[in-house]
Tab-separated table of C-alpha atoms in Angstrom:
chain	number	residue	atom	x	y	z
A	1	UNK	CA	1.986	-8.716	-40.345
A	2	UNK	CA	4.677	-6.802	-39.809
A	3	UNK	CA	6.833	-6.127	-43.386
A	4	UNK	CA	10.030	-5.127	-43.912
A	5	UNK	CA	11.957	-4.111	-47.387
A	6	UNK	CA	15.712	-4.804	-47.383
A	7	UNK	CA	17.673	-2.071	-50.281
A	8	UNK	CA	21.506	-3.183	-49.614
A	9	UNK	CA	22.566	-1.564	-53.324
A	10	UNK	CA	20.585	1.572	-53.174
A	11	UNK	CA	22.719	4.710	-54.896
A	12	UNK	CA	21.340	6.914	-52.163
A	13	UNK	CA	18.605	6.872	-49.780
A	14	UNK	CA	15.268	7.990	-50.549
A	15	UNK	CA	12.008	8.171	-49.422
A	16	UNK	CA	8.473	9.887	-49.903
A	17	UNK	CA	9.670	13.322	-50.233
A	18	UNK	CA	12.282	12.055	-52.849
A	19	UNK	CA	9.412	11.015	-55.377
A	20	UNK	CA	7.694	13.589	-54.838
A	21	UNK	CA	9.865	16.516	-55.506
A	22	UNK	CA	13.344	14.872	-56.958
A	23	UNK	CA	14.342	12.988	-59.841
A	24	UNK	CA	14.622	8.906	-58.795
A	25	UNK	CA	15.107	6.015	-60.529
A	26	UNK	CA	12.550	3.203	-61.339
A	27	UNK	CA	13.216	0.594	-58.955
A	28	UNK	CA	13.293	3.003	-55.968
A	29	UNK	CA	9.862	4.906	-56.994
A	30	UNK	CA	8.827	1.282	-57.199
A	31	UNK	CA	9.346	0.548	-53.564
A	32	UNK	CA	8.392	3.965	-52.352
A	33	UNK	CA	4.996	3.210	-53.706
A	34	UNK	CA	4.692	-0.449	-52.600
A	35	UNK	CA	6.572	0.536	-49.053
A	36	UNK	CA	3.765	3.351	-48.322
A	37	UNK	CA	0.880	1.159	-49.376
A	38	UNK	CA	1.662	-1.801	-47.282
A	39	UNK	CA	2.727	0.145	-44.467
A	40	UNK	CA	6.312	-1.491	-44.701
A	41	UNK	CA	9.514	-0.756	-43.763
A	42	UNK	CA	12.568	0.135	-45.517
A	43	UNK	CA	15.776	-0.478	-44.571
A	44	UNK	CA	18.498	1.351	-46.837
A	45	UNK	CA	21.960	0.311	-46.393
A	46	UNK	CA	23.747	4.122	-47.307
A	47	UNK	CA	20.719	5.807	-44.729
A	48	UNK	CA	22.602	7.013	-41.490
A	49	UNK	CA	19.293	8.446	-39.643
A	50	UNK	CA	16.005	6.837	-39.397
A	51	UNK	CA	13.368	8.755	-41.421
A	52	UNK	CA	9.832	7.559	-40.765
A	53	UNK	CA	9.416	4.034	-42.186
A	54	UNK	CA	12.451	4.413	-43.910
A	55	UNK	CA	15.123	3.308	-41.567
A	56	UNK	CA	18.965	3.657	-41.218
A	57	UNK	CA	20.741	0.672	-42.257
A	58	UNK	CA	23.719	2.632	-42.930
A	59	UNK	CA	26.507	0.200	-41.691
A	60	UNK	CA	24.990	-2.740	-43.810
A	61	UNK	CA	26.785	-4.039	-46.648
A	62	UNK	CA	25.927	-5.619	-49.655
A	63	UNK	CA	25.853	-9.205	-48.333
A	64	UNK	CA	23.443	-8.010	-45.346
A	65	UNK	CA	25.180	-8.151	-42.425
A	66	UNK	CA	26.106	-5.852	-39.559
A	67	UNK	CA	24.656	-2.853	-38.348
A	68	UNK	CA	25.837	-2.629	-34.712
A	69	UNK	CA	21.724	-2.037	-33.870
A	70	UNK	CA	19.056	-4.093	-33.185
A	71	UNK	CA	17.302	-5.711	-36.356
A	72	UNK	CA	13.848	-4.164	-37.154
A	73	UNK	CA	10.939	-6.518	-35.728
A	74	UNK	CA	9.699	-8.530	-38.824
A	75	UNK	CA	7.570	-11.522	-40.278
A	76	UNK	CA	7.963	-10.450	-43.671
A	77	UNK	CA	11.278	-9.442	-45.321
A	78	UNK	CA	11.378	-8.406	-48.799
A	79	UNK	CA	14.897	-7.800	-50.275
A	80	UNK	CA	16.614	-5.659	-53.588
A	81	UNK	CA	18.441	-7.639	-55.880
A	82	UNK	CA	21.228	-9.279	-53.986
A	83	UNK	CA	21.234	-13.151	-53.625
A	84	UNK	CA	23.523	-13.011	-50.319
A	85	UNK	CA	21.580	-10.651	-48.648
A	86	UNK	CA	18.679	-12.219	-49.202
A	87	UNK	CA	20.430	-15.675	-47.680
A	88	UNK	CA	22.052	-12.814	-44.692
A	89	UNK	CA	18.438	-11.591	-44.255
A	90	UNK	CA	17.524	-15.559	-43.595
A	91	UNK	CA	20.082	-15.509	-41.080
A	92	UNK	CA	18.549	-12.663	-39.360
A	93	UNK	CA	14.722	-13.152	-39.445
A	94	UNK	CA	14.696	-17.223	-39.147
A	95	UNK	CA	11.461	-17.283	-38.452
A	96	UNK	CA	10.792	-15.197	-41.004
A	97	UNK	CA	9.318	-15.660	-44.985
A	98	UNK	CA	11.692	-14.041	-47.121
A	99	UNK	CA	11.722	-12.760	-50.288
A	100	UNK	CA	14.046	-11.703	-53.173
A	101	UNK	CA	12.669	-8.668	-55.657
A	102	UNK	CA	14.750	-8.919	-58.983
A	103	UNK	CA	14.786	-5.991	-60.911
A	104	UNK	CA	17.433	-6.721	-62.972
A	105	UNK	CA	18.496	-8.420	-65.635
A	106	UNK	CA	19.480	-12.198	-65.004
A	107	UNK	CA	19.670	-14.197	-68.548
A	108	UNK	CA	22.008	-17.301	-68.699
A	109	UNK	CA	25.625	-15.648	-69.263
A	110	UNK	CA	25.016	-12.831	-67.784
A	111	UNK	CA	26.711	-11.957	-64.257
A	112	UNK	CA	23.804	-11.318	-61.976
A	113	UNK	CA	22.686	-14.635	-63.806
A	114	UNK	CA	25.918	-15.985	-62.617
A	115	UNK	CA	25.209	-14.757	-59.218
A	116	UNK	CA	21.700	-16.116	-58.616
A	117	UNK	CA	22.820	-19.348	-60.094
A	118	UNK	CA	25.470	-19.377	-57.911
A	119	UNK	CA	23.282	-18.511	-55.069
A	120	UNK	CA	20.031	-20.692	-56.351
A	121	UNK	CA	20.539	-23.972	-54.236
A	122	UNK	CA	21.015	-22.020	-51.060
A	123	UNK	CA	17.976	-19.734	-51.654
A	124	UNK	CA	15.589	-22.680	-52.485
A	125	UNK	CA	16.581	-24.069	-49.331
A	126	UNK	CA	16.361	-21.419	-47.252
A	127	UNK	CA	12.679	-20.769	-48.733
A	128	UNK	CA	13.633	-17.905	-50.531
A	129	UNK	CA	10.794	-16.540	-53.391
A	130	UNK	CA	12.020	-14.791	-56.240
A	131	UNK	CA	9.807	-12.133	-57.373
A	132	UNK	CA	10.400	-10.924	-61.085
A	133	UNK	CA	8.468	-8.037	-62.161
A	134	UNK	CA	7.359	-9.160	-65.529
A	135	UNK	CA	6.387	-12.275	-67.533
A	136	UNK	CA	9.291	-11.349	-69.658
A	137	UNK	CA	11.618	-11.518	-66.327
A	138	UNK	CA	10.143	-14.283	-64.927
A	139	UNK	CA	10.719	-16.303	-67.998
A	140	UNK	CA	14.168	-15.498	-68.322
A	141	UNK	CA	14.917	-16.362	-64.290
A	142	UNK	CA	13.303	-19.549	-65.189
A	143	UNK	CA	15.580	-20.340	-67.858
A	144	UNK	CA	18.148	-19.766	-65.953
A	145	UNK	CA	17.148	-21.975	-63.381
A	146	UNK	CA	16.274	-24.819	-65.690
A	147	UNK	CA	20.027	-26.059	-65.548
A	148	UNK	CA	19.779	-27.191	-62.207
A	149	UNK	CA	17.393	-30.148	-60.580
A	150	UNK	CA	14.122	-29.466	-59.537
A	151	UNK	CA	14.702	-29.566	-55.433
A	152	UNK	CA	17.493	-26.669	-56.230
A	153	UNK	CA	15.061	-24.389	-57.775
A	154	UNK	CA	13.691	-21.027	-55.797
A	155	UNK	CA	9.924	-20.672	-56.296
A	156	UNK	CA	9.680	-17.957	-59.177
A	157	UNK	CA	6.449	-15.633	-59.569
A	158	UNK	CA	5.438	-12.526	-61.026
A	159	UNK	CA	3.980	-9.207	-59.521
A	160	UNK	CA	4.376	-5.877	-61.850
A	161	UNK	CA	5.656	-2.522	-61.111
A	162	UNK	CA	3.238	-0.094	-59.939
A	163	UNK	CA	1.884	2.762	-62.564
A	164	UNK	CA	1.172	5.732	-60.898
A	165	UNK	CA	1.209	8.790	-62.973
A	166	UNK	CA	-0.574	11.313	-61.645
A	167	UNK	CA	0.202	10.460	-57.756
A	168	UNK	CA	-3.309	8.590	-56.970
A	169	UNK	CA	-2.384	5.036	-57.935
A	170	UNK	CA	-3.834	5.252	-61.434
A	171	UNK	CA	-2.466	3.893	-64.424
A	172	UNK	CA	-3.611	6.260	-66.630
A	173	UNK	CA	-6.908	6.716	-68.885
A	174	UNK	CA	-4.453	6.895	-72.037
A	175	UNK	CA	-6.225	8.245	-75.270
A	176	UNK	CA	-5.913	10.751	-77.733
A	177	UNK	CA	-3.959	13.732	-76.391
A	178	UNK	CA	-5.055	17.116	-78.144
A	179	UNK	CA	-2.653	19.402	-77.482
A	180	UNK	CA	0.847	17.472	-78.027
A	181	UNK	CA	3.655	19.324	-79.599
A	182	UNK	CA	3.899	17.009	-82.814
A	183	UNK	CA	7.860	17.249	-83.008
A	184	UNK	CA	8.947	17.115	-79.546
A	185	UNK	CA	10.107	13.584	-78.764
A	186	UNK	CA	11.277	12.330	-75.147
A	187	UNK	CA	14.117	9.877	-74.183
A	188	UNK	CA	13.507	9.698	-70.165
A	189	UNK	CA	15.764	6.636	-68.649
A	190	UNK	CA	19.168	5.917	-67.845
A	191	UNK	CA	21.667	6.670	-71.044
A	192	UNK	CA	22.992	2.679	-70.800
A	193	UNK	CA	19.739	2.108	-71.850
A	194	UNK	CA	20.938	3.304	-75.535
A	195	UNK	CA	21.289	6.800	-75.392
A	196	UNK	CA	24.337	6.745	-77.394
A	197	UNK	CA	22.628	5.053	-80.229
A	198	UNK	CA	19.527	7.434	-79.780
A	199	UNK	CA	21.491	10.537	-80.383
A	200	UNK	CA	23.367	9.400	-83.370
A	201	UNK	CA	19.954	8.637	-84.499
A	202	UNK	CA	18.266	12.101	-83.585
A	203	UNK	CA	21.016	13.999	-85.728
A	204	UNK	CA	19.993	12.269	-89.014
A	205	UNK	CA	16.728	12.649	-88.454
A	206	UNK	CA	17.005	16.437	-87.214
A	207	UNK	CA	18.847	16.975	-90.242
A	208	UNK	CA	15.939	16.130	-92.205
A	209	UNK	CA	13.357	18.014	-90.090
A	210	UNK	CA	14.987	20.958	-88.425
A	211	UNK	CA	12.152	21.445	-86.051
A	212	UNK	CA	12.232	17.796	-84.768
A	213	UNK	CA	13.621	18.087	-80.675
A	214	UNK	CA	14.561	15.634	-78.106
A	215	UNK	CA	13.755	16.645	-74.687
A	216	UNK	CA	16.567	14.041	-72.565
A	217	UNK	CA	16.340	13.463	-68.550
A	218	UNK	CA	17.417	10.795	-66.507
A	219	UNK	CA	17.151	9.777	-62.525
A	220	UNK	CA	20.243	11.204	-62.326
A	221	UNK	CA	22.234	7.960	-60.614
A	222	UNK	CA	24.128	7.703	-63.800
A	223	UNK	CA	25.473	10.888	-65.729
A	224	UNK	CA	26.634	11.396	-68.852
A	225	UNK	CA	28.742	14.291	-70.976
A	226	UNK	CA	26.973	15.288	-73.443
A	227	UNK	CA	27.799	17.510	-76.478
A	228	UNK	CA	25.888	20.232	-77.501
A	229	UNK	CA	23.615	18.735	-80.601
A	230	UNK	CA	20.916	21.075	-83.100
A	231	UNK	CA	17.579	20.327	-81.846
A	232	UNK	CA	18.390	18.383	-78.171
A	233	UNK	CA	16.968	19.764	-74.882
A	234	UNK	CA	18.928	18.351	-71.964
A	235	UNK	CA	16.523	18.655	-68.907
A	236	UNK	CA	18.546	16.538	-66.228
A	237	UNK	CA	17.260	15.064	-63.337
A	238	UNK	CA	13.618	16.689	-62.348
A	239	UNK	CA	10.945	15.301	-60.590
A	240	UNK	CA	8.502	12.488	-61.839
A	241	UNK	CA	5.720	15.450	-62.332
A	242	UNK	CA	7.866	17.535	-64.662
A	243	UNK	CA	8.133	14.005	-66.347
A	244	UNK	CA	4.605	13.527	-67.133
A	245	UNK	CA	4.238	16.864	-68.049
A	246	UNK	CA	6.778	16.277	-70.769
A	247	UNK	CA	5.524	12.847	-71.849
A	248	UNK	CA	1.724	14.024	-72.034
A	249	UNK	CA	3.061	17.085	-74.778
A	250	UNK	CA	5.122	14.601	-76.720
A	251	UNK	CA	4.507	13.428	-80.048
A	252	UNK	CA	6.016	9.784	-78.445
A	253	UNK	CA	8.584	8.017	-76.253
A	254	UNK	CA	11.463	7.973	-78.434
A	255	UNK	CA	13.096	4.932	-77.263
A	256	UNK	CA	15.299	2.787	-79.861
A	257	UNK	CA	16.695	0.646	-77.355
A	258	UNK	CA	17.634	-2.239	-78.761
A	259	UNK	CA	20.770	-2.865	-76.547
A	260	UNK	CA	19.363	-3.249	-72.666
A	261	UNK	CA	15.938	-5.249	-73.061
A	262	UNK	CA	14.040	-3.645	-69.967
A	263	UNK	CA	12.668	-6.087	-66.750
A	264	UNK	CA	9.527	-3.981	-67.125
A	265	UNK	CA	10.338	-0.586	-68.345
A	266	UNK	CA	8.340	1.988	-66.219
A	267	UNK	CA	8.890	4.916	-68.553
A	268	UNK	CA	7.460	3.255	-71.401
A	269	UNK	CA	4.026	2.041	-69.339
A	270	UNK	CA	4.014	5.592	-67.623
A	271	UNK	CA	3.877	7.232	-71.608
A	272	UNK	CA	0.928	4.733	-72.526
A	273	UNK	CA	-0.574	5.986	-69.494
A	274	UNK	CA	-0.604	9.474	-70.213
A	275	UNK	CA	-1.542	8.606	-74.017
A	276	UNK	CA	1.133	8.920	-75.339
A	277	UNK	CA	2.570	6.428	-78.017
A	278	UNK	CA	6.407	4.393	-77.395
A	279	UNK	CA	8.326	4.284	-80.391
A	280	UNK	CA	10.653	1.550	-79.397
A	281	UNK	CA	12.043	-2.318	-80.276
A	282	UNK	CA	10.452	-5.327	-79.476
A	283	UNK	CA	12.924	-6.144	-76.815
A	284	UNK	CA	12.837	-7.460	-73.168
A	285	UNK	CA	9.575	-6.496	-71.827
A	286	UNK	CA	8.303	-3.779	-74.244
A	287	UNK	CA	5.475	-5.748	-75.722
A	288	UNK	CA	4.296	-6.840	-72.905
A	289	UNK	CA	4.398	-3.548	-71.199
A	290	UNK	CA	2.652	-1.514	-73.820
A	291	UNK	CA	-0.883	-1.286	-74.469
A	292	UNK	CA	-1.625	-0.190	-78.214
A	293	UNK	CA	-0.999	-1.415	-81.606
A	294	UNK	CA	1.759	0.355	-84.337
A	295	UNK	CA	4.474	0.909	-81.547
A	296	UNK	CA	7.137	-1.525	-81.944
A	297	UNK	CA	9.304	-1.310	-84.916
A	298	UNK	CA	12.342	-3.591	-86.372
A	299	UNK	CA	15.870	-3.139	-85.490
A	300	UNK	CA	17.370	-2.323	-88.732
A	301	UNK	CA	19.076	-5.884	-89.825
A	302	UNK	CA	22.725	-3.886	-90.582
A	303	UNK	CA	22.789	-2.988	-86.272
A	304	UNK	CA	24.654	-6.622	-85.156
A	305	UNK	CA	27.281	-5.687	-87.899
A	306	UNK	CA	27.979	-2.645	-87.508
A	307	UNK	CA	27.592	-2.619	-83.854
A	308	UNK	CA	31.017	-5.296	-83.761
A	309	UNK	CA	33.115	-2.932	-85.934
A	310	UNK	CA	32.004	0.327	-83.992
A	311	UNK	CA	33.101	-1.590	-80.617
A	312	UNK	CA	35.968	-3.197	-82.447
A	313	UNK	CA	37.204	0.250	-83.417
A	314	UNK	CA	35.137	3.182	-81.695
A	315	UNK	CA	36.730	5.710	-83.475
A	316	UNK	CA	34.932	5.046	-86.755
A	317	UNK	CA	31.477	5.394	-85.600
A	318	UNK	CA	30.693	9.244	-85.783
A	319	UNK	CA	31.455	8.611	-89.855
A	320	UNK	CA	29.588	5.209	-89.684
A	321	UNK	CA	26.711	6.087	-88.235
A	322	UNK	CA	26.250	9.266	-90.947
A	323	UNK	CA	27.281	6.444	-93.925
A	324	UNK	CA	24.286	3.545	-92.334
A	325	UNK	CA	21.861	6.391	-92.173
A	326	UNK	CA	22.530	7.845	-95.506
A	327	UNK	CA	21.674	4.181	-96.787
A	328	UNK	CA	18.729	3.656	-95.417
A	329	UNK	CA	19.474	2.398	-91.739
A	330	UNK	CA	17.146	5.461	-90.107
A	331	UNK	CA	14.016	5.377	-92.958
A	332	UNK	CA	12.233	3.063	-90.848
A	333	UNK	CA	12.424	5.798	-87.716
A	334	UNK	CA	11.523	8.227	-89.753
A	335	UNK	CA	8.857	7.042	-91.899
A	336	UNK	CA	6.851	6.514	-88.436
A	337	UNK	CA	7.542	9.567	-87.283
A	338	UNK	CA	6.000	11.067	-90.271
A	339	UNK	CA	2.881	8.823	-90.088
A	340	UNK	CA	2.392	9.659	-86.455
A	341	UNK	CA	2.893	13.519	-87.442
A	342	UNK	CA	0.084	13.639	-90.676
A	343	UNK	CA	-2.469	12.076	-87.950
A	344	UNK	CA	-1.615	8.492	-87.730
A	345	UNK	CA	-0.174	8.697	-84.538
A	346	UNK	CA	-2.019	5.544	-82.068
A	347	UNK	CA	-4.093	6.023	-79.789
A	348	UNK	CA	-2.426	4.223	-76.470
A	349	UNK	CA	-3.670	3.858	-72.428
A	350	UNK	CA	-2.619	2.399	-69.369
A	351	UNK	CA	-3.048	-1.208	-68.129
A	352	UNK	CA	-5.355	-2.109	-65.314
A	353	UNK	CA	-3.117	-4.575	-64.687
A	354	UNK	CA	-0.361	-2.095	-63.428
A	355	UNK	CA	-2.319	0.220	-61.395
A	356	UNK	CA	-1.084	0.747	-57.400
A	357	UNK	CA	-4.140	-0.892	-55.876
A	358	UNK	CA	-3.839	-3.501	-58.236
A	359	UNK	CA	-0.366	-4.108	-57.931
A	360	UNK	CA	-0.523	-3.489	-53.934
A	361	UNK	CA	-3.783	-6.167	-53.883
A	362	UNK	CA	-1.331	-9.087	-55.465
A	363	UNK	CA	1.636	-8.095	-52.868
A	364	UNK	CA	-0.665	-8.228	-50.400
A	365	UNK	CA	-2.231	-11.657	-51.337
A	366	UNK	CA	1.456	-12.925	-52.339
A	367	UNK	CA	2.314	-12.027	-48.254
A	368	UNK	CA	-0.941	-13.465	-46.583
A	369	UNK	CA	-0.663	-16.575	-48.648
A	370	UNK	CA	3.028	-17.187	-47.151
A	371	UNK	CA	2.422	-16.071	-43.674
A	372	UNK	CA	4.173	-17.872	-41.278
């Protein structure tokens, strides 16, 4: 069997070295980890210079093509995200099984929804899987599909992101951490995934407890300005070690997103596995993701309101945030932070379900079971 993994949308290339010492998003730890356990290679379209298994694809564009070299041998091609490469990739290998590994988000209305359903027909013909990395995903890339006849329909199935927090393909023990710094809170993910709403958040609630922090990093694909605020530590991009470091001495995840529902949401499984509590919405994939009771918590009824005047006029949030919070809109936040603080804080672990060998053992069966 002879595997290869297609990244035509990568923001830069990466490799083994990068998750081990640099700051990387989800997806891309995500195929580092499956890549080196299957022994499969990856081609990166923005790589000019072959690396060990992961190879230079660096003339490639989004749709697949090119590359003035010869195509890497393969019976097995996985591929990122993009319908059209996928279909280019079919082109390519046409002897081939191919897959294509959503990560994102692809809900009727939405334009990589648009895209696959644009691309659907063609993929189902050409024998194209689509892999969807949660029952959450997989349920919303079958809705999507449902608008078109059966015969036009990709096969859709489910294998989970790999948990590895500690570098040995475990998912984590979890339990009761001892010695957690019981007002240090962590936001660690992309800030489109509702930073902006986190901060305003963190300065009413710093106001009333001064020696609440929030430690903020991100994989560093996507930057943001940020203004000096009482009370926030901005760490940057740093390595996935430093991460877990900083998760296991948290009180919790401090994740209000209520804006970007997450496919998965490694961050939030990787702070279960260290155990470490989420403090987050009920959104996208966070239920399923997270493995102990008392961490999901309402999205104040006043957000949908407020949320169409603040993007209506922008200019009137700073004072609307302070006026929502002063009646009431935060109490829930802080109320569990309070519980969790005086000792009621839950006791969280990792999934079995999520752990490398695990996840590597239903890739592997997933591949043998389509061999050509």
């Amino acid at each position: 069997m002879r595997t290869l993994i297609v990244d035509p949308v990568a923001p830069a290339p990466y490799n083994l070295d990068s998750l081990r010492g640099g700051a990387l998003g989800g997806t891309e730890a995500t195929v580092i980890r499956i890549a080196e356990g299957l022994d499969a290679r990856v081609l990166q379209h923005n790589r000019a210079q072959d690396q060990g298994r992961y190879l230079a694809g660096a003339a490639i564009a989004a749709d697949g093509g090119g590359g003035g070299r010869a195509a890497p041998e393969a019976s097995h091609v996985v591929v990122l995200r993009e319908p059209a490469a996928a279909l280019a990739q079919r082109q390519r290998y046409p002897q081939a099984r191919i897959w294509l590994w959503l990560h994102d988000l692809c809900g009727p209305g939405s334009g990589r929804g648009d895209k696959l359903l644009a691309h659907a027909a063609r993929l189902a013909a050409a024998g194209v899987a689509l892999v969807c990395v949660s029952d959450f995903h997989a349920g919303q890339v079958r809705q999507l599909l449902a608008a078109l006849p059966l015969a036009e329909r990709p096969r859709v199935l489910r294998i989970y992101n790999p948990v590895d927090v500690d570098g040995a393909g475990a998912a984590g023990g979890g339990g009761a951490a001892a010695d957690y710094d019981p007002n240090k809170l962590a936001f660690f993910s992309s800030p489109h995934k509702g930073l902006d709403y986190t901060l305003h958040l963190f300065r009413h609630l710093h106001k009333r407890n001064p020696a609440l922090r929030l430690y903020l990093a991100n994989p560093g694909y996507r930057s943001a300005t940020l203004d000096a605020q009482p009370g926030v530590v901005n760490l940057g991009a740093i390595p996935h070690h430093e991460l877990m470091q900083h998760l296991r001495g948290a009180l919790c995840a401090f994740y209000p997103n209520y804006v970007y529902p997450e496919t998965f949401g490694l961050v939030l499984a990787e702070s279960n596995a260290v155990g470490t509590p989420v403090l987050a919405h009920g959104i996208g994939a966070a239920a399923e993701v997270l493995n102990g009771a008392g961490q999901l918590i309402a999205v104040p009824r006043v957000r949908a309101l407020a949320d169409r005047v603040f993007w209506r006029w922008p200019a009137l949030r700073p004072a609307g945030e302070r006026g929502l919070n002063l009646l009431g809109a935060a109490d829930g936040y802080a109320a569990t932070l309070r519980r969790w603080q005086q000792g009621g804080r839950p006791r969280v672990g990792g999934q079995a379900r999520f752990a490398l060998e695990r996840v590597l053992a239903d890739w592997r069966a997933e591949l043998a079971g389509a061999a050509p």
